[in-house]
């Protein structure tokens, strides 16, 4: 077993032959400052993105120009931040099965919402900002669930595409991933097929996914591209509103849009912050992973207060029987049944953690070695179905639950929720964790005692419950 360590660091770009060039992110408070900075950067470097709606841009510039930009009044200037996918890969094989109920959905009462309330997330779009999907995604997901007509890729800061207008370049890269991280995140939301034999359910199997690739096939990228992806989705939703619902099917109604981000880093860049603020102001909902650094604190954008952030929990019944992940019944009374994972980021000063969701030993399609969908007779080599843990997995659970709530909200033909109300609703709809340790069974049969404090529980102080979200 191995774990992929996830972190975010500030990074100077090193692909332009000399250390003298970096990626500068600039946000201006006035048009005059914006134009002055843009002209200076364009004359001395290479413009990557221009975002007029937030008076921002990104550019490769010499360090001396970066220093000059920092002295211009009315500008917020910073270096691009390296961001990475936030999952920990736990390799395994899993038996073929026909069950649509898995422990993670059972823990948060998703089946109750599907069966008793008839909600599946239909009419809601979830933009997954991640590594994109692999070319074989149709083997796992129904085509109607993937809004390929709106899919996009933003890799300008990776020096593989450049954008100076509102158009999305390098568009087809969204379905050319070989990393697999975007696949497992998507599978949590809408479910997935096991070969052509069975289908495992998702939190919101009726939702439509907009894949937006902002991370490279190596699983990392820059805050610059994350901001570009956020603004792309914000523009899409703005057009949906301005047209009266004539952009996103079904036509004639303004369909809600959620951005789900299972990525993060140690700082919130100027462009990233401005993009998030703009998207929320437009009416887009934003959910992000808290990060996998445990006691070291949260990653951004999850730690940014306006964002709905999600930490990870597990179940003490893990590994208790063969095929536990699909055969075990999680008790309705979760007292002493839930534990906060050691990797789930704790909220430090100035950071905001909201709710918790399953993020330990969740099974899904994941091909971390760039493997194309192997046939069933290959005996799982190379593997394609894995146990995967991380706040990357917890976040899409909450994005899916929010989609269920928005579907209910839309029954009167309009969106009444906004980001703030949605965050409050989710925080009010948790099973409260009032204990601070648990004895957890490891895959090798040994027992490990896991402990946590209040800083691991979030403002909602517990694990999200889908049925409570609907009732509340």
Tab-separated table of C-alpha atoms in Angstrom:
chain	number	residue	atom	x	y	z
A	1	UNK	CA	0.000	0.000	0.000
A	2	UNK	CA	1.226	3.466	-0.731
A	3	UNK	CA	-0.042	6.984	-0.179
A	4	UNK	CA	0.356	9.893	-2.519
A	5	UNK	CA	1.247	12.926	-0.405
A	6	UNK	CA	-0.588	16.094	-1.368
A	7	UNK	CA	0.507	19.667	-0.657
A	8	UNK	CA	0.570	23.125	-2.177
A	9	UNK	CA	3.607	25.380	-2.400
A	10	UNK	CA	4.366	28.730	-3.929
A	11	UNK	CA	6.430	28.096	-7.032
A	12	UNK	CA	8.373	30.256	-9.445
A	13	UNK	CA	7.977	29.109	-13.043
A	14	UNK	CA	11.109	27.423	-14.315
A	15	UNK	CA	10.178	26.592	-17.886
A	16	UNK	CA	11.372	29.773	-19.566
A	17	UNK	CA	15.062	28.867	-19.424
A	18	UNK	CA	15.881	31.385	-16.713
A	19	UNK	CA	14.830	31.829	-13.122
A	20	UNK	CA	14.264	35.509	-13.989
A	21	UNK	CA	10.729	34.786	-15.278
A	22	UNK	CA	7.730	34.060	-13.082
A	23	UNK	CA	3.969	33.901	-13.468
A	24	UNK	CA	2.484	37.136	-12.139
A	25	UNK	CA	-1.168	37.373	-11.133
A	26	UNK	CA	-2.582	40.889	-11.047
A	27	UNK	CA	-5.957	42.219	-9.892
A	28	UNK	CA	-6.630	45.964	-10.145
A	29	UNK	CA	-9.075	48.182	-8.277
A	30	UNK	CA	-9.408	50.642	-11.170
A	31	UNK	CA	-9.413	50.529	-14.961
A	32	UNK	CA	-6.469	52.928	-15.121
A	33	UNK	CA	-4.302	50.718	-12.893
A	34	UNK	CA	-5.434	47.632	-14.827
A	35	UNK	CA	-4.506	49.106	-18.220
A	36	UNK	CA	-1.163	50.449	-16.962
A	37	UNK	CA	-0.189	47.066	-15.506
A	38	UNK	CA	-1.397	45.128	-18.551
A	39	UNK	CA	0.612	47.331	-20.913
A	40	UNK	CA	3.751	46.982	-18.790
A	41	UNK	CA	3.445	43.205	-18.549
A	42	UNK	CA	2.646	42.842	-22.249
A	43	UNK	CA	5.640	44.923	-23.280
A	44	UNK	CA	8.102	42.892	-21.225
A	45	UNK	CA	6.604	39.432	-21.018
A	46	UNK	CA	3.822	37.184	-22.313
A	47	UNK	CA	0.163	37.637	-21.401
A	48	UNK	CA	-1.490	34.328	-20.482
A	49	UNK	CA	-5.040	35.309	-19.445
A	50	UNK	CA	-7.010	38.541	-19.372
A	51	UNK	CA	-10.127	38.713	-17.159
A	52	UNK	CA	-11.856	42.069	-17.722
A	53	UNK	CA	-14.755	41.236	-15.386
A	54	UNK	CA	-12.443	41.238	-12.377
A	55	UNK	CA	-9.844	43.648	-13.826
A	56	UNK	CA	-7.276	40.877	-13.638
A	57	UNK	CA	-4.677	39.156	-15.775
A	58	UNK	CA	-1.822	36.676	-15.621
A	59	UNK	CA	1.489	36.936	-17.446
A	60	UNK	CA	4.988	35.518	-17.668
A	61	UNK	CA	7.201	38.456	-16.747
A	62	UNK	CA	10.803	39.054	-15.663
A	63	UNK	CA	11.255	39.392	-11.913
A	64	UNK	CA	12.198	43.057	-12.329
A	65	UNK	CA	8.832	43.714	-13.988
A	66	UNK	CA	7.071	41.793	-11.222
A	67	UNK	CA	8.784	44.091	-8.715
A	68	UNK	CA	7.681	47.147	-10.692
A	69	UNK	CA	4.080	45.913	-10.855
A	70	UNK	CA	4.120	45.532	-7.073
A	71	UNK	CA	4.807	49.248	-6.692
A	72	UNK	CA	1.898	50.468	-8.835
A	73	UNK	CA	-0.915	51.849	-6.636
A	74	UNK	CA	-4.268	50.105	-6.910
A	75	UNK	CA	-2.905	46.648	-7.736
A	76	UNK	CA	-2.887	43.340	-5.888
A	77	UNK	CA	0.090	41.423	-7.261
A	78	UNK	CA	1.224	37.901	-6.456
A	79	UNK	CA	2.970	34.873	-7.890
A	80	UNK	CA	0.949	31.986	-9.253
A	81	UNK	CA	0.546	29.202	-6.701
A	82	UNK	CA	1.116	25.565	-7.476
A	83	UNK	CA	-1.998	23.471	-6.825
A	84	UNK	CA	-2.391	19.708	-6.726
A	85	UNK	CA	-5.134	17.136	-6.661
A	86	UNK	CA	-6.040	16.139	-3.098
A	87	UNK	CA	-6.429	12.364	-3.067
A	88	UNK	CA	-4.506	9.576	-1.419
A	89	UNK	CA	-4.420	6.458	-3.540
A	90	UNK	CA	-4.887	3.160	-1.739
A	91	UNK	CA	-4.519	0.386	-4.347
A	92	UNK	CA	-6.782	-2.624	-4.197
A	93	UNK	CA	-8.891	-4.902	-6.309
A	94	UNK	CA	-12.625	-5.221	-5.819
A	95	UNK	CA	-15.108	-7.917	-6.730
A	96	UNK	CA	-17.708	-7.389	-9.393
A	97	UNK	CA	-21.082	-6.760	-7.826
A	98	UNK	CA	-24.606	-5.648	-8.525
A	99	UNK	CA	-25.150	-3.506	-5.457
A	100	UNK	CA	-25.923	0.168	-5.928
A	101	UNK	CA	-25.523	0.899	-2.214
A	102	UNK	CA	-22.077	1.551	-0.790
A	103	UNK	CA	-21.024	2.428	2.736
A	104	UNK	CA	-20.271	6.057	1.941
A	105	UNK	CA	-23.738	6.722	0.514
A	106	UNK	CA	-25.338	4.805	3.385
A	107	UNK	CA	-23.485	6.880	6.000
A	108	UNK	CA	-24.936	10.155	4.716
A	109	UNK	CA	-28.428	8.740	3.967
A	110	UNK	CA	-28.341	9.305	0.221
A	111	UNK	CA	-30.570	6.258	-0.529
A	112	UNK	CA	-33.307	7.801	1.638
A	113	UNK	CA	-33.272	10.972	-0.463
A	114	UNK	CA	-33.323	9.003	-3.712
A	115	UNK	CA	-36.124	6.657	-2.696
A	116	UNK	CA	-38.356	8.671	-0.359
A	117	UNK	CA	-37.989	12.133	-1.883
A	118	UNK	CA	-37.422	11.161	-5.516
A	119	UNK	CA	-34.404	13.459	-5.837
A	120	UNK	CA	-31.319	12.634	-7.921
A	121	UNK	CA	-29.860	16.037	-8.815
A	122	UNK	CA	-31.617	16.368	-12.170
A	123	UNK	CA	-31.524	19.868	-13.614
A	124	UNK	CA	-28.335	20.762	-11.734
A	125	UNK	CA	-24.905	21.192	-13.345
A	126	UNK	CA	-21.712	20.451	-11.436
A	127	UNK	CA	-18.497	21.791	-12.939
A	128	UNK	CA	-15.665	19.540	-11.772
A	129	UNK	CA	-12.438	21.553	-11.911
A	130	UNK	CA	-9.768	18.879	-11.929
A	131	UNK	CA	-7.609	16.828	-14.316
A	132	UNK	CA	-10.490	16.227	-16.721
A	133	UNK	CA	-11.667	12.813	-17.877
A	134	UNK	CA	-9.825	9.989	-19.594
A	135	UNK	CA	-10.542	9.123	-23.240
A	136	UNK	CA	-12.381	5.981	-22.084
A	137	UNK	CA	-14.818	7.871	-19.831
A	138	UNK	CA	-17.816	6.535	-21.764
A	139	UNK	CA	-16.976	3.071	-20.430
A	140	UNK	CA	-17.725	4.316	-16.926
A	141	UNK	CA	-20.291	7.129	-17.228
A	142	UNK	CA	-23.496	7.601	-19.253
A	143	UNK	CA	-22.924	10.117	-22.029
A	144	UNK	CA	-26.023	12.071	-21.053
A	145	UNK	CA	-24.481	12.817	-17.645
A	146	UNK	CA	-21.398	14.484	-19.126
A	147	UNK	CA	-22.102	17.943	-20.549
A	148	UNK	CA	-19.359	17.641	-23.152
A	149	UNK	CA	-20.716	20.606	-25.100
A	150	UNK	CA	-19.611	22.856	-22.227
A	151	UNK	CA	-16.422	21.006	-21.249
A	152	UNK	CA	-13.190	23.001	-21.415
A	153	UNK	CA	-9.507	23.015	-20.499
A	154	UNK	CA	-7.384	25.850	-19.151
A	155	UNK	CA	-3.681	25.121	-19.153
A	156	UNK	CA	-2.222	28.491	-20.033
A	157	UNK	CA	0.070	28.679	-17.039
A	158	UNK	CA	1.362	25.231	-17.973
A	159	UNK	CA	2.655	26.714	-21.261
A	160	UNK	CA	0.468	24.371	-23.311
A	161	UNK	CA	-2.200	26.915	-24.264
A	162	UNK	CA	-2.658	30.657	-24.108
A	163	UNK	CA	-5.777	32.732	-23.721
A	164	UNK	CA	-6.093	36.469	-24.256
A	165	UNK	CA	-9.805	36.560	-25.094
A	166	UNK	CA	-12.909	35.009	-23.585
A	167	UNK	CA	-12.637	31.814	-25.654
A	168	UNK	CA	-11.555	28.500	-24.175
A	169	UNK	CA	-8.424	27.160	-25.832
A	170	UNK	CA	-6.991	23.650	-25.786
A	171	UNK	CA	-10.602	22.586	-25.357
A	172	UNK	CA	-10.294	18.875	-26.160
A	173	UNK	CA	-7.695	18.317	-23.434
A	174	UNK	CA	-10.591	17.817	-20.993
A	175	UNK	CA	-10.976	14.235	-22.251
A	176	UNK	CA	-7.296	13.442	-22.722
A	177	UNK	CA	-6.370	12.877	-19.077
A	178	UNK	CA	-4.110	10.031	-18.004
A	179	UNK	CA	-4.066	10.863	-14.297
A	180	UNK	CA	-7.491	9.587	-13.250
A	181	UNK	CA	-8.184	12.040	-10.436
A	182	UNK	CA	-11.037	13.757	-12.263
A	183	UNK	CA	-12.566	10.339	-12.959
A	184	UNK	CA	-12.853	9.265	-9.309
A	185	UNK	CA	-14.232	12.668	-8.287
A	186	UNK	CA	-16.879	12.481	-11.010
A	187	UNK	CA	-17.794	8.904	-10.033
A	188	UNK	CA	-18.687	9.977	-6.480
A	189	UNK	CA	-21.258	12.410	-7.862
A	190	UNK	CA	-22.962	10.435	-10.637
A	191	UNK	CA	-21.891	6.837	-9.963
A	192	UNK	CA	-20.056	4.524	-12.347
A	193	UNK	CA	-20.269	1.304	-14.308
A	194	UNK	CA	-18.281	-1.804	-13.414
A	195	UNK	CA	-17.379	-3.004	-16.898
A	196	UNK	CA	-20.681	-3.599	-18.720
A	197	UNK	CA	-22.098	-5.656	-15.878
A	198	UNK	CA	-23.221	-3.412	-13.039
A	199	UNK	CA	-23.635	0.193	-12.023
A	200	UNK	CA	-22.690	1.678	-8.662
A	201	UNK	CA	-24.841	4.602	-7.566
A	202	UNK	CA	-23.665	8.154	-7.014
A	203	UNK	CA	-24.806	10.910	-4.684
A	204	UNK	CA	-26.590	12.805	-7.477
A	205	UNK	CA	-26.850	10.424	-10.456
A	206	UNK	CA	-29.189	12.785	-12.318
A	207	UNK	CA	-26.820	15.762	-12.270
A	208	UNK	CA	-24.829	16.756	-15.352
A	209	UNK	CA	-21.058	17.117	-15.040
A	210	UNK	CA	-19.139	19.887	-16.797
A	211	UNK	CA	-15.521	18.667	-16.901
A	212	UNK	CA	-13.118	21.615	-16.694
A	213	UNK	CA	-9.469	20.629	-16.861
A	214	UNK	CA	-7.290	22.972	-14.809
A	215	UNK	CA	-4.646	20.461	-13.695
A	216	UNK	CA	-2.107	18.684	-15.873
A	217	UNK	CA	-2.001	14.947	-16.450
A	218	UNK	CA	0.624	14.877	-13.716
A	219	UNK	CA	-2.061	16.008	-11.265
A	220	UNK	CA	-0.845	19.531	-10.599
A	221	UNK	CA	-1.141	23.005	-12.042
A	222	UNK	CA	-1.302	26.682	-11.149
A	223	UNK	CA	-3.829	28.886	-9.400
A	224	UNK	CA	-3.842	30.940	-12.601
A	225	UNK	CA	-5.576	28.138	-14.499
A	226	UNK	CA	-7.908	27.395	-11.589
A	227	UNK	CA	-9.028	31.040	-11.708
A	228	UNK	CA	-9.542	30.762	-15.469
A	229	UNK	CA	-11.744	27.693	-14.963
A	230	UNK	CA	-13.796	29.384	-12.255
A	231	UNK	CA	-14.378	32.448	-14.435
A	232	UNK	CA	-15.311	30.284	-17.407
A	233	UNK	CA	-18.060	28.643	-15.358
A	234	UNK	CA	-19.142	31.999	-13.928
A	235	UNK	CA	-19.491	33.431	-17.434
A	236	UNK	CA	-21.476	30.379	-18.510
A	237	UNK	CA	-23.917	30.845	-15.650
A	238	UNK	CA	-24.116	34.593	-16.251
A	239	UNK	CA	-25.127	33.859	-19.849
A	240	UNK	CA	-27.655	31.322	-18.582
A	241	UNK	CA	-29.259	33.962	-16.363
A	242	UNK	CA	-29.173	36.745	-18.959
A	243	UNK	CA	-30.797	34.493	-21.573
A	244	UNK	CA	-33.548	33.398	-19.194
A	245	UNK	CA	-32.291	29.832	-19.184
A	246	UNK	CA	-31.526	29.440	-22.879
A	247	UNK	CA	-27.932	28.189	-22.538
A	248	UNK	CA	-27.980	25.088	-20.318
A	249	UNK	CA	-30.593	22.421	-21.108
A	250	UNK	CA	-33.410	22.100	-20.222
A	251	UNK	CA	-34.238	25.418	-21.852
A	252	UNK	CA	-36.570	27.971	-20.395
A	253	UNK	CA	-35.405	27.710	-16.802
A	254	UNK	CA	-32.205	28.963	-15.176
A	255	UNK	CA	-30.381	25.794	-14.131
A	256	UNK	CA	-28.206	25.915	-10.979
A	257	UNK	CA	-24.445	25.489	-11.336
A	258	UNK	CA	-22.028	24.172	-8.694
A	259	UNK	CA	-18.243	24.307	-8.934
A	260	UNK	CA	-16.592	21.331	-7.203
A	261	UNK	CA	-12.850	21.558	-6.575
A	262	UNK	CA	-10.833	18.666	-5.152
A	263	UNK	CA	-7.563	20.540	-5.342
A	264	UNK	CA	-5.659	23.018	-3.258
A	265	UNK	CA	-2.528	24.762	-2.133
A	266	UNK	CA	-0.975	26.697	0.706
A	267	UNK	CA	-2.050	30.179	-0.396
A	268	UNK	CA	-5.002	31.901	-2.035
A	269	UNK	CA	-3.697	33.778	-5.057
A	270	UNK	CA	-5.055	37.202	-6.061
A	271	UNK	CA	-6.733	35.910	-9.215
A	272	UNK	CA	-8.174	32.877	-7.470
A	273	UNK	CA	-9.750	35.021	-4.746
A	274	UNK	CA	-11.185	37.516	-7.218
A	275	UNK	CA	-12.545	34.712	-9.416
A	276	UNK	CA	-14.257	33.006	-6.472
A	277	UNK	CA	-15.814	36.269	-5.302
A	278	UNK	CA	-17.047	37.023	-8.819
A	279	UNK	CA	-18.512	33.545	-9.351
A	280	UNK	CA	-20.367	33.595	-6.036
A	281	UNK	CA	-21.675	37.085	-6.810
A	282	UNK	CA	-23.022	35.723	-10.094
A	283	UNK	CA	-24.887	32.981	-8.226
A	284	UNK	CA	-22.553	30.018	-8.744
A	285	UNK	CA	-22.137	27.663	-5.767
A	286	UNK	CA	-18.580	26.654	-4.831
A	287	UNK	CA	-17.500	23.560	-2.873
A	288	UNK	CA	-13.852	22.640	-2.231
A	289	UNK	CA	-11.778	20.049	-0.401
A	290	UNK	CA	-10.273	21.102	2.921
A	291	UNK	CA	-6.886	19.545	2.169
A	292	UNK	CA	-4.940	16.487	3.262
A	293	UNK	CA	-2.302	18.041	5.509
A	294	UNK	CA	-3.960	17.109	8.800
A	295	UNK	CA	-2.580	19.097	11.719
A	296	UNK	CA	-0.642	21.413	9.389
A	297	UNK	CA	-3.874	23.149	8.410
A	298	UNK	CA	-6.151	23.620	5.442
A	299	UNK	CA	-5.407	24.228	1.790
A	300	UNK	CA	-6.867	26.976	-0.397
A	301	UNK	CA	-9.366	27.672	-1.841
A	302	UNK	CA	-11.091	25.411	0.704
A	303	UNK	CA	-9.895	27.492	3.649
A	304	UNK	CA	-11.322	30.708	2.152
A	305	UNK	CA	-14.388	31.606	4.231
A	306	UNK	CA	-16.970	32.069	1.418
A	307	UNK	CA	-16.198	28.597	0.007
A	308	UNK	CA	-18.085	25.544	1.313
A	309	UNK	CA	-15.194	23.408	2.560
A	310	UNK	CA	-15.244	19.694	3.272
A	311	UNK	CA	-13.122	17.486	5.526
A	312	UNK	CA	-12.998	13.679	5.482
A	313	UNK	CA	-14.374	10.973	7.763
A	314	UNK	CA	-14.320	7.189	7.766
A	315	UNK	CA	-16.359	4.395	9.345
A	316	UNK	CA	-15.190	2.119	12.159
A	317	UNK	CA	-16.806	-0.817	10.334
A	318	UNK	CA	-14.247	-0.694	7.539
A	319	UNK	CA	-12.635	-4.075	6.789
A	320	UNK	CA	-14.971	-5.831	9.243
A	321	UNK	CA	-16.200	-8.396	6.690
A	322	UNK	CA	-15.368	-9.435	3.153
A	323	UNK	CA	-16.720	-6.903	0.677
A	324	UNK	CA	-17.550	-4.563	3.549
A	325	UNK	CA	-17.682	-1.487	1.321
A	326	UNK	CA	-20.781	-2.817	-0.441
A	327	UNK	CA	-22.148	-5.497	1.912
A	328	UNK	CA	-22.060	-3.782	5.302
A	329	UNK	CA	-24.897	-1.710	6.739
A	330	UNK	CA	-23.821	1.529	8.388
A	331	UNK	CA	-25.965	1.992	11.531
A	332	UNK	CA	-28.492	4.834	11.572
A	333	UNK	CA	-27.115	5.897	14.930
A	334	UNK	CA	-23.640	7.111	14.035
A	335	UNK	CA	-22.506	7.675	17.613
A	336	UNK	CA	-18.948	6.295	17.890
A	337	UNK	CA	-19.296	4.905	14.355
A	338	UNK	CA	-17.536	7.785	12.587
A	339	UNK	CA	-13.922	8.884	12.817
A	340	UNK	CA	-12.145	11.918	11.403
A	341	UNK	CA	-9.233	10.791	9.231
A	342	UNK	CA	-5.742	11.796	10.279
A	343	UNK	CA	-5.087	13.434	6.910
A	344	UNK	CA	-8.238	15.598	6.956
A	345	UNK	CA	-7.034	19.182	7.357
A	346	UNK	CA	-7.637	20.940	10.647
A	347	UNK	CA	-8.786	24.576	10.578
A	348	UNK	CA	-6.090	26.951	11.805
A	349	UNK	CA	-6.327	30.681	12.556
A	350	UNK	CA	-7.978	32.513	9.685
A	351	UNK	CA	-9.205	29.296	8.047
A	352	UNK	CA	-12.810	28.135	7.739
A	353	UNK	CA	-13.859	24.466	7.746
A	354	UNK	CA	-17.572	23.809	7.226
A	355	UNK	CA	-18.664	20.146	7.115
A	356	UNK	CA	-17.349	16.585	6.899
A	357	UNK	CA	-18.181	13.772	4.460
A	358	UNK	CA	-16.941	10.249	3.652
A	359	UNK	CA	-13.369	10.330	2.375
A	360	UNK	CA	-11.746	7.095	3.536
A	361	UNK	CA	-11.647	3.876	1.497
A	362	UNK	CA	-14.205	4.924	-1.134
A	363	UNK	CA	-14.220	2.653	-4.189
A	364	UNK	CA	-14.324	4.024	-7.722
A	365	UNK	CA	-12.682	4.028	-11.156
A	366	UNK	CA	-9.162	5.377	-10.863
A	367	UNK	CA	-6.287	4.752	-13.246
A	368	UNK	CA	-3.309	6.516	-11.706
A	369	UNK	CA	-0.875	4.878	-14.113
A	370	UNK	CA	-2.555	6.172	-17.248
A	371	UNK	CA	-4.106	2.780	-17.979
A	372	UNK	CA	-6.790	2.605	-20.607
A	373	UNK	CA	-9.920	0.726	-19.523
A	374	UNK	CA	-8.620	-2.869	-19.237
A	375	UNK	CA	-10.942	-5.706	-20.294
A	376	UNK	CA	-12.460	-7.856	-17.537
A	377	UNK	CA	-10.319	-10.831	-18.538
A	378	UNK	CA	-7.097	-8.942	-17.729
A	379	UNK	CA	-7.542	-9.932	-14.070
A	380	UNK	CA	-7.349	-6.311	-12.982
A	381	UNK	CA	-3.876	-5.658	-14.417
A	382	UNK	CA	-3.326	-2.795	-14.643
A	383	UNK	CA	-5.877	-1.905	-12.015
A	384	UNK	CA	-8.783	0.430	-12.645
A	385	UNK	CA	-11.028	0.159	-9.567
A	386	UNK	CA	-9.415	1.343	-6.359
A	387	UNK	CA	-10.056	2.301	-2.791
A	388	UNK	CA	-9.275	6.007	-2.741
A	389	UNK	CA	-9.132	8.310	0.268
A	390	UNK	CA	-8.726	12.038	0.703
A	391	UNK	CA	-10.702	15.210	1.097
A	392	UNK	CA	-10.815	15.082	-2.709
A	393	UNK	CA	-13.347	12.300	-2.259
A	394	UNK	CA	-15.241	14.016	0.552
A	395	UNK	CA	-15.853	17.233	-1.411
A	396	UNK	CA	-17.878	15.696	-4.289
A	397	UNK	CA	-20.162	14.022	-1.727
A	398	UNK	CA	-21.165	17.491	-0.542
A	399	UNK	CA	-21.368	18.848	-4.096
A	400	UNK	CA	-23.770	15.995	-4.855
A	401	UNK	CA	-25.854	16.618	-1.721
A	402	UNK	CA	-26.078	20.297	-2.634
A	403	UNK	CA	-27.314	19.255	-6.104
A	404	UNK	CA	-30.113	17.260	-4.433
A	405	UNK	CA	-31.082	20.326	-2.397
A	406	UNK	CA	-31.007	22.575	-5.457
A	407	UNK	CA	-33.235	20.186	-7.393
A	408	UNK	CA	-35.794	20.505	-4.593
A	409	UNK	CA	-35.259	24.269	-4.478
A	410	UNK	CA	-36.022	24.494	-8.207
A	411	UNK	CA	-39.482	22.915	-7.938
A	412	UNK	CA	-40.974	26.418	-7.958
A	413	UNK	CA	-39.030	27.224	-11.133
A	414	UNK	CA	-36.407	29.485	-9.564
A	415	UNK	CA	-33.255	29.341	-7.462
A	416	UNK	CA	-33.892	30.637	-3.940
A	417	UNK	CA	-30.651	29.419	-2.371
A	418	UNK	CA	-27.371	31.285	-2.647
A	419	UNK	CA	-23.858	30.420	-1.462
A	420	UNK	CA	-24.336	31.792	2.048
A	421	UNK	CA	-27.730	30.141	2.563
A	422	UNK	CA	-26.439	26.861	1.136
A	423	UNK	CA	-23.478	26.883	3.521
A	424	UNK	CA	-25.781	27.544	6.479
A	425	UNK	CA	-28.152	24.776	5.359
A	426	UNK	CA	-25.343	22.238	5.059
A	427	UNK	CA	-23.866	23.182	8.433
A	428	UNK	CA	-27.279	22.759	10.061
A	429	UNK	CA	-27.745	19.318	8.502
A	430	UNK	CA	-25.019	17.205	10.088
A	431	UNK	CA	-24.777	14.336	12.526
A	432	UNK	CA	-22.919	15.967	15.392
A	433	UNK	CA	-19.635	14.323	16.378
A	434	UNK	CA	-19.308	14.663	20.161
A	435	UNK	CA	-16.540	12.081	20.640
A	436	UNK	CA	-12.849	12.566	19.916
A	437	UNK	CA	-11.338	9.139	19.310
A	438	UNK	CA	-12.120	5.851	17.620
A	439	UNK	CA	-10.621	2.391	17.275
A	440	UNK	CA	-10.255	1.733	13.562
A	441	UNK	CA	-9.562	-1.600	11.874
A	442	UNK	CA	-6.755	-1.380	9.317
A	443	UNK	CA	-6.674	-3.493	6.120
A	444	UNK	CA	-4.048	-5.796	7.666
A	445	UNK	CA	-6.335	-6.606	10.597
A	446	UNK	CA	-4.587	-4.498	13.196
A	447	UNK	CA	-6.399	-1.844	15.225
A	448	UNK	CA	-5.367	1.789	15.304
A	449	UNK	CA	-6.666	4.476	17.643
A	450	UNK	CA	-7.445	7.706	15.797
A	451	UNK	CA	-7.933	10.983	17.665
A	452	UNK	CA	-8.986	14.496	16.698
A	453	UNK	CA	-9.989	17.832	18.205
A	454	UNK	CA	-12.603	20.500	17.612
A	455	UNK	CA	-10.512	22.042	14.843
A	456	UNK	CA	-11.156	18.924	12.732
A	457	UNK	CA	-14.966	19.071	12.966
A	458	UNK	CA	-15.865	22.257	11.107
A	459	UNK	CA	-18.548	24.838	11.807
A	460	UNK	CA	-21.220	22.180	11.283
A	461	UNK	CA	-19.422	20.017	13.878
A	462	UNK	CA	-20.108	16.771	12.080
A	463	UNK	CA	-20.796	14.654	9.003
A	464	UNK	CA	-23.297	15.798	6.388
A	465	UNK	CA	-26.672	14.018	6.285
A	466	UNK	CA	-28.458	14.258	2.941
A	467	UNK	CA	-31.907	13.595	4.373
A	468	UNK	CA	-31.514	16.383	6.935
A	469	UNK	CA	-30.496	18.781	4.163
A	470	UNK	CA	-33.769	18.019	2.371
A	471	UNK	CA	-35.884	18.199	5.557
A	472	UNK	CA	-34.313	21.477	6.640
